[in-house]
């Protein structure tokens, strides 16, 4: 991969620290991150920077640290699990560094510092960077963001106006929603272009294309409105500006890697997984890399969540998410015929003993589920040999079989 200047800032940790220092030098206070488990999301996990700090602890933080602060937040998004292994940039567990200026949504409060960080600190080539901003038929153009980027030297050709669907943020979770409605406002994103990535539809390729050519690395939100029940916009009496970066994606670029799953930080898991895969499939192992990416991602997420206090896999709330993580990882192991002892090899360290215990117990439960589902399917076929495939899949799903196994083959080798 070309177009990147030499820099020592190649790891997730180094990028996080550099981002915090860059904003601290501008007067932002450095905060500690919250745990992935927080009372405001009792049935899930912290999904983004600011969920805790802005929605639940803002009064305390402003009293102790002022209106400008920066931090790095570990995040887990259960709704991104399905995207893992399908492209080169999605993880379910990742780190998001964020800087907030509360009381002002002026673009100059964050965008110049973000641009400085990307182009001077990380030394990303500005010729590879593209910017999206709001330019909507109904909501109009976010002239403030557009002009700020132009003042920073971004050419008009690299500024792409997109609709509200892409560049107008609306609060989706309840949080501390004001009586007037949900927070909302325009946002502007920074993308890094990888021209070496060939798109299958080059005539339609752009910033929103999922081919991997354009990687979103930063997003800045300006929360200056509320959306009321009638869908109207009203002024937010206490606006704020927020800028965030995707640390793992930036590390991928800095390490000059084609895929985020190849990050150096993941090597302890990845090396073991690839070695076992190549032994099992010496000639066609590359075909199963998407399965390895899911296993790697989900096991890392599972271990980290347990370290933060997540419960054992179960039927509801956080326990249900832990079950989905574990069973998706195990299901992919079944597909590529990796032995369950892989879990013990990967999670050998003493500090991960609890996660290992949870996973092995879930493995035993899943094997029973598969045996029962297979028996039910056999009975169904005996009664009606012409049972359609869609009905077979529905039956298997009802009995708790992971989707990866249903899609792979309904008759697994147990």
mmCIF file of N, CA and C in Angstrom, residues 303-383:
data_model
loop_
_atom_site.group_PDB
_atom_site.id
_atom_site.type_symbol
_atom_site.label_atom_id
_atom_site.label_comp_id
_atom_site.label_asym_id
_atom_site.label_seq_id
_atom_site.Cartn_x
_atom_site.Cartn_y
_atom_site.Cartn_z
ATOM 1 N N UNK A 303 -13.810 -12.650 25.187
ATOM 2 C CA UNK A 303 -12.834 -12.576 26.279
ATOM 3 C C UNK A 303 -12.834 -11.188 26.910
ATOM 4 N N UNK A 304 -12.836 -10.150 26.077
ATOM 5 C CA UNK A 304 -12.796 -8.782 26.591
ATOM 6 C C UNK A 304 -14.050 -8.457 27.396
ATOM 7 N N UNK A 305 -15.205 -8.861 26.899
ATOM 8 C CA UNK A 305 -16.455 -8.598 27.615
ATOM 9 C C UNK A 305 -16.480 -9.317 28.962
ATOM 10 N N UNK A 306 -15.963 -10.534 29.005
ATOM 11 C CA UNK A 306 -15.889 -11.258 30.279
ATOM 12 C C UNK A 306 -14.973 -10.522 31.247
ATOM 13 N N UNK A 307 -13.853 -10.007 30.738
ATOM 14 C CA UNK A 307 -12.930 -9.250 31.589
ATOM 15 C C UNK A 307 -13.595 -8.009 32.167
ATOM 16 N N UNK A 308 -14.560 -7.437 31.443
ATOM 17 C CA UNK A 308 -15.287 -6.260 31.917
ATOM 18 C C UNK A 308 -16.460 -6.632 32.822
ATOM 19 N N UNK A 309 -16.710 -7.932 32.989
ATOM 20 C CA UNK A 309 -17.773 -8.357 33.893
ATOM 21 C C UNK A 309 -19.011 -8.922 33.235
ATOM 22 N N UNK A 310 -18.953 -9.241 31.945
ATOM 23 C CA UNK A 310 -20.122 -9.792 31.256
ATOM 24 C C UNK A 310 -20.498 -11.152 31.839
ATOM 25 N N UNK A 311 -21.793 -11.483 31.812
ATOM 26 C CA UNK A 311 -22.245 -12.758 32.378
ATOM 27 C C UNK A 311 -21.958 -13.930 31.450
ATOM 28 N N UNK A 312 -22.172 -15.124 31.964
ATOM 29 C CA UNK A 312 -22.071 -16.329 31.143
ATOM 30 C C UNK A 312 -23.175 -16.318 30.089
ATOM 31 N N UNK A 313 -22.981 -17.002 28.973
ATOM 32 C CA UNK A 313 -24.021 -17.075 27.946
ATOM 33 C C UNK A 313 -25.340 -17.579 28.518
ATOM 34 N N UNK A 314 -26.431 -16.979 28.048
ATOM 35 C CA UNK A 314 -27.748 -17.347 28.549
ATOM 36 C C UNK A 314 -28.835 -16.960 27.571
ATOM 37 N N UNK A 315 -30.039 -16.733 28.074
ATOM 38 C CA UNK A 315 -31.202 -16.578 27.205
ATOM 39 C C UNK A 315 -31.684 -15.149 27.010
ATOM 40 N N UNK A 316 -31.246 -14.198 27.821
ATOM 41 C CA UNK A 316 -31.786 -12.847 27.674
ATOM 42 C C UNK A 316 -30.725 -11.798 27.981
ATOM 43 N N UNK A 317 -30.987 -10.571 27.503
ATOM 44 C CA UNK A 317 -30.106 -9.453 27.795
ATOM 45 C C UNK A 317 -28.675 -9.676 27.352
ATOM 46 N N UNK A 318 -27.744 -9.255 28.194
ATOM 47 C CA UNK A 318 -26.327 -9.410 27.876
ATOM 48 C C UNK A 318 -25.940 -10.873 27.705
ATOM 49 N N UNK A 319 -26.549 -11.742 28.507
ATOM 50 C CA UNK A 319 -26.237 -13.168 28.413
ATOM 51 C C UNK A 319 -26.598 -13.713 27.031
ATOM 52 N N UNK A 320 -27.676 -13.208 26.447
ATOM 53 C CA UNK A 320 -28.077 -13.658 25.112
ATOM 54 C C UNK A 320 -27.053 -13.220 24.068
ATOM 55 N N UNK A 321 -26.543 -11.999 24.202
ATOM 56 C CA UNK A 321 -25.515 -11.532 23.271
ATOM 57 C C UNK A 321 -24.255 -12.381 23.411
ATOM 58 N N UNK A 322 -23.888 -12.711 24.648
ATOM 59 C CA UNK A 322 -22.719 -13.564 24.868
ATOM 60 C C UNK A 322 -22.933 -14.937 24.228
ATOM 61 N N UNK A 323 -24.154 -15.439 24.297
ATOM 62 C CA UNK A 323 -24.455 -16.725 23.650
ATOM 63 C C UNK A 323 -24.318 -16.620 22.135
ATOM 64 N N UNK A 324 -24.817 -15.531 21.564
ATOM 65 C CA UNK A 324 -24.700 -15.349 20.116
ATOM 66 C C UNK A 324 -23.239 -15.281 19.692
ATOM 67 N N UNK A 325 -22.415 -14.566 20.463
ATOM 68 C CA UNK A 325 -20.982 -14.486 20.168
ATOM 69 C C UNK A 325 -20.344 -15.866 20.200
ATOM 70 N N UNK A 326 -20.580 -16.579 21.292
ATOM 71 C CA UNK A 326 -19.952 -17.887 21.469
ATOM 72 C C UNK A 326 -20.398 -18.867 20.395
ATOM 73 N N UNK A 327 -21.694 -18.918 20.133
ATOM 74 C CA UNK A 327 -22.199 -19.913 19.189
ATOM 75 C C UNK A 327 -21.828 -19.589 17.745
ATOM 76 N N UNK A 328 -21.726 -18.308 17.423
ATOM 77 C CA UNK A 328 -21.272 -17.951 16.076
ATOM 78 C C UNK A 328 -19.818 -18.368 15.887
ATOM 79 N N UNK A 329 -18.990 -18.145 16.908
ATOM 80 C CA UNK A 329 -17.584 -18.553 16.828
ATOM 81 C C UNK A 329 -17.474 -20.068 16.724
ATOM 82 N N UNK A 330 -18.184 -20.778 17.575
ATOM 83 C CA UNK A 330 -18.128 -22.240 17.566
ATOM 84 C C UNK A 330 -18.705 -22.792 16.266
ATOM 85 N N UNK A 331 -19.793 -22.185 15.781
ATOM 86 C CA UNK A 331 -20.384 -22.624 14.526
ATOM 87 C C UNK A 331 -19.410 -22.528 13.372
ATOM 88 N N UNK A 332 -18.639 -21.444 13.330
ATOM 89 C CA UNK A 332 -17.636 -21.308 12.275
ATOM 90 C C UNK A 332 -16.518 -22.327 12.436
ATOM 91 N N UNK A 333 -16.207 -22.717 13.672
ATOM 92 C CA UNK A 333 -15.218 -23.776 13.886
ATOM 93 C C UNK A 333 -15.720 -25.105 13.345
ATOM 94 N N UNK A 334 -17.012 -25.371 13.544
ATOM 95 C CA UNK A 334 -17.595 -26.602 13.026
ATOM 96 C C UNK A 334 -17.518 -26.617 11.506
ATOM 97 N N UNK A 335 -17.812 -25.480 10.878
ATOM 98 C CA UNK A 335 -17.788 -25.390 9.417
ATOM 99 C C UNK A 335 -16.421 -25.758 8.861
ATOM 100 N N UNK A 336 -15.355 -25.252 9.495
ATOM 101 C CA UNK A 336 -14.013 -25.520 8.962
ATOM 102 C C UNK A 336 -13.330 -26.677 9.686
ATOM 103 N N UNK A 337 -14.121 -27.389 10.520
ATOM 104 C CA UNK A 337 -13.677 -28.627 11.157
ATOM 105 C C UNK A 337 -12.467 -28.428 12.067
ATOM 106 N N UNK A 338 -12.516 -27.374 12.875
ATOM 107 C CA UNK A 338 -11.490 -27.165 13.886
ATOM 108 C C UNK A 338 -11.964 -27.775 15.196
ATOM 109 N N UNK A 339 -11.075 -28.466 15.878
ATOM 110 C CA UNK A 339 -11.423 -29.144 17.116
ATOM 111 C C UNK A 339 -11.766 -28.140 18.203
ATOM 112 N N UNK A 340 -12.669 -28.532 19.099
ATOM 113 C CA UNK A 340 -13.073 -27.632 20.182
ATOM 114 C C UNK A 340 -11.922 -27.304 21.115
ATOM 115 N N UNK A 341 -10.886 -28.141 21.128
ATOM 116 C CA UNK A 341 -9.728 -27.862 21.977
ATOM 117 C C UNK A 341 -9.020 -26.584 21.538
ATOM 118 N N UNK A 342 -9.378 -26.115 20.333
ATOM 119 C CA UNK A 342 -8.847 -24.825 19.887
ATOM 120 C C UNK A 342 -9.131 -23.752 20.929
ATOM 121 N N UNK A 343 -10.290 -23.802 21.531
ATOM 122 C CA UNK A 343 -10.649 -22.803 22.535
ATOM 123 C C UNK A 343 -9.608 -22.750 23.641
ATOM 124 N N UNK A 344 -9.204 -23.923 24.116
ATOM 125 C CA UNK A 344 -8.238 -23.969 25.206
ATOM 126 C C UNK A 344 -6.879 -23.463 24.749
ATOM 127 N N UNK A 345 -6.513 -23.772 23.498
ATOM 128 C CA UNK A 345 -5.219 -23.324 22.994
ATOM 129 C C UNK A 345 -5.182 -21.804 22.842
ATOM 130 N N UNK A 346 -6.270 -21.246 22.347
ATOM 131 C CA UNK A 346 -6.314 -19.806 22.115
ATOM 132 C C UNK A 346 -6.428 -19.039 23.427
ATOM 133 N N UNK A 347 -7.194 -19.575 24.362
ATOM 134 C CA UNK A 347 -7.460 -18.882 25.621
ATOM 135 C C UNK A 347 -6.686 -19.513 26.772
ATOM 136 N N UNK A 348 -5.431 -19.780 26.544
ATOM 137 C CA UNK A 348 -4.646 -20.552 27.512
ATOM 138 C C UNK A 348 -4.248 -19.750 28.734
ATOM 139 N N UNK A 349 -4.134 -18.426 28.608
ATOM 140 C CA UNK A 349 -3.635 -17.622 29.712
ATOM 141 C C UNK A 349 -4.561 -17.717 30.917
ATOM 142 N N UNK A 350 -3.947 -17.717 32.097
ATOM 143 C CA UNK A 350 -4.715 -17.873 33.333
ATOM 144 C C UNK A 350 -5.780 -16.793 33.493
ATOM 145 N N UNK A 351 -5.454 -15.564 33.065
ATOM 146 C CA UNK A 351 -6.397 -14.465 33.257
ATOM 147 C C UNK A 351 -7.669 -14.640 32.434
ATOM 148 N N UNK A 352 -7.632 -15.572 31.471
ATOM 149 C CA UNK A 352 -8.796 -15.811 30.631
ATOM 150 C C UNK A 352 -9.529 -17.094 31.018
ATOM 151 N N UNK A 353 -9.248 -17.598 32.222
ATOM 152 C CA UNK A 353 -9.824 -18.872 32.653
ATOM 153 C C UNK A 353 -11.348 -18.830 32.689
ATOM 154 N N UNK A 354 -11.913 -17.707 33.152
ATOM 155 C CA UNK A 354 -13.374 -17.613 33.238
ATOM 156 C C UNK A 354 -13.995 -17.640 31.846
ATOM 157 N N UNK A 355 -13.405 -16.914 30.902
ATOM 158 C CA UNK A 355 -13.917 -16.915 29.531
ATOM 159 C C UNK A 355 -13.838 -18.316 28.942
ATOM 160 N N UNK A 356 -12.741 -19.009 29.201
ATOM 161 C CA UNK A 356 -12.585 -20.378 28.711
ATOM 162 C C UNK A 356 -13.659 -21.288 29.298
ATOM 163 N N UNK A 357 -13.909 -21.144 30.584
ATOM 164 C CA UNK A 357 -14.945 -21.943 31.245
ATOM 165 C C UNK A 357 -16.307 -21.702 30.599
ATOM 166 N N UNK A 358 -16.648 -20.432 30.379
ATOM 167 C CA UNK A 358 -17.922 -20.093 29.740
ATOM 168 C C UNK A 358 -18.029 -20.708 28.343
ATOM 169 N N UNK A 359 -16.944 -20.598 27.566
ATOM 170 C CA UNK A 359 -16.968 -21.062 26.183
ATOM 171 C C UNK A 359 -17.093 -22.579 26.094
ATOM 172 N N UNK A 360 -16.341 -23.285 26.914
ATOM 173 C CA UNK A 360 -16.404 -24.746 26.872
ATOM 174 C C UNK A 360 -17.782 -25.252 27.293
ATOM 175 N N UNK A 361 -18.372 -24.589 28.280
ATOM 176 C CA UNK A 361 -19.718 -24.968 28.701
ATOM 177 C C UNK A 361 -20.723 -24.696 27.579
ATOM 178 N N UNK A 362 -20.562 -23.562 26.890
ATOM 179 C CA UNK A 362 -21.468 -23.237 25.790
ATOM 180 C C UNK A 362 -21.262 -24.196 24.625
ATOM 181 N N UNK A 363 -20.026 -24.632 24.431
ATOM 182 C CA UNK A 363 -19.746 -25.619 23.379
ATOM 183 C C UNK A 363 -20.519 -26.907 23.654
ATOM 184 N N UNK A 364 -20.482 -27.371 24.892
ATOM 185 C CA UNK A 364 -21.192 -28.602 25.242
ATOM 186 C C UNK A 364 -22.703 -28.437 25.030
ATOM 187 N N UNK A 365 -23.226 -27.277 25.412
ATOM 188 C CA UNK A 365 -24.659 -27.023 25.233
ATOM 189 C C UNK A 365 -25.026 -26.986 23.752
ATOM 190 N N UNK A 366 -24.173 -26.357 22.945
ATOM 191 C CA UNK A 366 -24.462 -26.253 21.519
ATOM 192 C C UNK A 366 -24.435 -27.629 20.859
ATOM 193 N N UNK A 367 -23.511 -28.489 21.260
ATOM 194 C CA UNK A 367 -23.465 -29.829 20.681
ATOM 195 C C UNK A 367 -24.773 -30.580 20.949
ATOM 196 N N UNK A 368 -25.337 -30.390 22.131
ATOM 197 C CA UNK A 368 -26.620 -31.012 22.453
ATOM 198 C C UNK A 368 -27.739 -30.420 21.594
ATOM 199 N N UNK A 369 -27.677 -29.098 21.392
ATOM 200 C CA UNK A 369 -28.664 -28.429 20.536
ATOM 201 C C UNK A 369 -28.614 -29.002 19.125
ATOM 202 N N UNK A 370 -27.406 -29.182 18.594
ATOM 203 C CA UNK A 370 -27.253 -29.692 17.234
ATOM 204 C C UNK A 370 -27.745 -31.133 17.124
ATOM 205 N N UNK A 371 -27.444 -31.939 18.118
ATOM 206 C CA UNK A 371 -27.911 -33.324 18.100
ATOM 207 C C UNK A 371 -29.435 -33.375 18.118
ATOM 208 N N UNK A 372 -30.044 -32.547 18.965
ATOM 209 C CA UNK A 372 -31.500 -32.509 19.065
ATOM 210 C C UNK A 372 -32.124 -31.996 17.770
ATOM 211 N N UNK A 373 -31.534 -30.933 17.208
ATOM 212 C CA UNK A 373 -32.069 -30.361 15.965
ATOM 213 C C UNK A 373 -31.955 -31.352 14.815
ATOM 214 N N UNK A 374 -30.846 -32.073 14.779
ATOM 215 C CA UNK A 374 -30.657 -33.064 13.720
ATOM 216 C C UNK A 374 -31.692 -34.177 13.837
ATOM 217 N N UNK A 375 -31.978 -34.575 15.068
ATOM 218 C CA UNK A 375 -32.989 -35.609 15.299
ATOM 219 C C UNK A 375 -34.374 -35.123 14.866
ATOM 220 N N UNK A 376 -34.700 -33.868 15.218
ATOM 221 C CA UNK A 376 -35.990 -33.293 14.828
ATOM 222 C C UNK A 376 -36.113 -33.202 13.312
ATOM 223 N N UNK A 377 -35.014 -32.841 12.659
ATOM 224 C CA UNK A 377 -35.029 -32.725 11.205
ATOM 225 C C UNK A 377 -35.221 -34.093 10.564
ATOM 226 N N UNK A 378 -34.546 -35.099 11.095
ATOM 227 C CA UNK A 378 -34.708 -36.461 10.570
ATOM 228 C C UNK A 378 -36.157 -36.920 10.697
ATOM 229 N N UNK A 379 -36.768 -36.626 11.857
ATOM 230 C CA UNK A 379 -38.171 -37.003 12.062
ATOM 231 C C UNK A 379 -39.078 -36.297 11.060
ATOM 232 N N UNK A 380 -38.788 -35.018 10.824
ATOM 233 C CA UNK A 380 -39.598 -34.227 9.885
ATOM 234 C C UNK A 380 -39.504 -34.797 8.478
ATOM 235 N N UNK A 381 -38.303 -35.199 8.080
ATOM 236 C CA UNK A 381 -38.102 -35.728 6.729
ATOM 237 C C UNK A 381 -38.766 -37.094 6.581
ATOM 238 N N UNK A 382 -38.752 -37.892 7.657
ATOM 239 C CA UNK A 382 -39.412 -39.200 7.607
ATOM 240 C C UNK A 382 -40.913 -39.041 7.389
ATOM 241 N N UNK A 383 -41.487 -38.042 8.064
ATOM 242 C CA UNK A 383 -42.929 -37.799 7.931
ATOM 243 C C UNK A 383 -43.256 -37.234 6.556
#
